[in-house]
PDB file of C-alpha atoms in Angstrom:
ATOM      1  CA  UNK A   1      97.363 103.559 105.691  1.00  0.00           C
ATOM      2  CA  UNK A   2      94.661 102.189 108.001  1.00  0.00           C
ATOM      3  CA  UNK A   3      91.228 102.657 107.213  1.00  0.00           C
ATOM      4  CA  UNK A   4      88.944 103.275 110.066  1.00  0.00           C
ATOM      5  CA  UNK A   5      87.069  99.899 110.137  1.00  0.00           C
ATOM      6  CA  UNK A   6      90.709  98.485 110.153  1.00  0.00           C
ATOM      7  CA  UNK A   7      91.548 100.807 113.111  1.00  0.00           C
ATOM      8  CA  UNK A   8      88.778  99.546 115.052  1.00  0.00           C
ATOM      9  CA  UNK A   9      89.671  96.011 114.607  1.00  0.00           C
ATOM     10  CA  UNK A  10      93.083  96.617 115.527  1.00  0.00           C
ATOM     11  CA  UNK A  11      92.054  98.453 118.902  1.00  0.00           C
ATOM     12  CA  UNK A  12      89.455  96.038 119.778  1.00  0.00           C
ATOM     13  CA  UNK A  13      89.531  94.451 123.026  1.00  0.00           C
ATOM     14  CA  UNK A  14      86.697  92.114 122.369  1.00  0.00           C
ATOM     15  CA  UNK A  15      86.930  88.399 122.275  1.00  0.00           C
ATOM     16  CA  UNK A  16      85.648  88.257 118.657  1.00  0.00           C
ATOM     17  CA  UNK A  17      85.485  90.734 115.960  1.00  0.00           C
ATOM     18  CA  UNK A  18      83.828  90.886 112.470  1.00  0.00           C
ATOM     19  CA  UNK A  19      85.653  92.595 109.646  1.00  0.00           C
ATOM     20  CA  UNK A  20      83.395  91.869 106.373  1.00  0.00           C
ATOM     21  CA  UNK A  21      84.447  93.542 103.182  1.00  0.00           C
ATOM     22  CA  UNK A  22      84.871  92.428  99.676  1.00  0.00           C
ATOM     23  CA  UNK A  23      88.095  91.531  97.918  1.00  0.00           C
ATOM     24  CA  UNK A  24      90.929  94.001  98.386  1.00  0.00           C
ATOM     25  CA  UNK A  25      89.168  95.394 101.273  1.00  0.00           C
ATOM     26  CA  UNK A  26      92.179  95.065 103.733  1.00  0.00           C
ATOM     27  CA  UNK A  27      91.064  91.826 105.674  1.00  0.00           C
ATOM     28  CA  UNK A  28      94.164  89.717 105.238  1.00  0.00           C
ATOM     29  CA  UNK A  29      96.396  93.205 105.850  1.00  0.00           C
ATOM     30  CA  UNK A  30      94.856  94.025 109.151  1.00  0.00           C
ATOM     31  CA  UNK A  31      95.027  90.182 110.140  1.00  0.00           C
ATOM     32  CA  UNK A  32      98.594  90.172 109.645  1.00  0.00           C
ATOM     33  CA  UNK A  33      98.973  93.458 111.584  1.00  0.00           C
ATOM     34  CA  UNK A  34      96.733  92.396 114.570  1.00  0.00           C
ATOM     35  CA  UNK A  35      98.659  88.714 114.488  1.00  0.00           C
ATOM     36  CA  UNK A  36     101.907  90.665 114.624  1.00  0.00           C
ATOM     37  CA  UNK A  37     100.755  92.780 117.706  1.00  0.00           C
ATOM     38  CA  UNK A  38      99.749  89.603 119.610  1.00  0.00           C
ATOM     39  CA  UNK A  39     102.894  87.621 118.696  1.00  0.00           C
ATOM     40  CA  UNK A  40     104.987  90.829 120.014  1.00  0.00           C
ATOM     41  CA  UNK A  41     102.880  90.720 123.362  1.00  0.00           C
ATOM     42  CA  UNK A  42     102.285  86.851 123.992  1.00  0.00           C
ATOM     43  CA  UNK A  43     105.081  85.144 122.058  1.00  0.00           C
ATOM     44  CA  UNK A  44     104.399  81.725 123.797  1.00  0.00           C
ATOM     45  CA  UNK A  45     100.852  81.704 122.631  1.00  0.00           C
ATOM     46  CA  UNK A  46      99.448  79.414 119.888  1.00  0.00           C
ATOM     47  CA  UNK A  47      97.454  81.137 117.269  1.00  0.00           C
ATOM     48  CA  UNK A  48      95.253  80.040 114.548  1.00  0.00           C
ATOM     49  CA  UNK A  49      94.999  81.139 110.908  1.00  0.00           C
ATOM     50  CA  UNK A  50      91.896  79.668 108.798  1.00  0.00           C
ATOM     51  CA  UNK A  51      89.925  79.837 105.526  1.00  0.00           C
ATOM     52  CA  UNK A  52      87.196  78.183 103.833  1.00  0.00           C
ATOM     53  CA  UNK A  53      89.037  75.778 102.010  1.00  0.00           C
ATOM     54  CA  UNK A  54      92.627  74.901 101.816  1.00  0.00           C
ATOM     55  CA  UNK A  55      92.873  76.322  98.294  1.00  0.00           C
ATOM     56  CA  UNK A  56      91.871  79.978  99.528  1.00  0.00           C
ATOM     57  CA  UNK A  57      94.054  79.436 102.544  1.00  0.00           C
ATOM     58  CA  UNK A  58      97.309  78.565 100.480  1.00  0.00           C
ATOM     59  CA  UNK A  59      96.566  80.594  97.353  1.00  0.00           C
ATOM     60  CA  UNK A  60      95.424  83.769  98.766  1.00  0.00           C
ATOM     61  CA  UNK A  61      95.038  84.268 102.513  1.00  0.00           C
ATOM     62  CA  UNK A  62      98.543  83.110 103.579  1.00  0.00           C
ATOM     63  CA  UNK A  63     100.435  84.643 100.474  1.00  0.00           C
ATOM     64  CA  UNK A  64      98.798  87.976 101.326  1.00  0.00           C
ATOM     65  CA  UNK A  65      99.480  87.620 105.182  1.00  0.00           C
ATOM     66  CA  UNK A  66     103.110  86.772 104.606  1.00  0.00           C
ATOM     67  CA  UNK A  67     103.677  89.572 101.792  1.00  0.00           C
TER      68      UNK A  67
END
């Protein structure tokens, strides 16, 4: 289900991580899974999901994230 790079991102305890891959590489998927982990652990924390443009955020990132 998870690729090795996705597992590395999910298990990382670093302040910042980079998961750079092409279209369909699983970036949004692991972002959603990781966000769920932190929402569960820290329910009162404020988070942020961003993208380069509003169009990219609304039509691609958030659509995949909520699926």
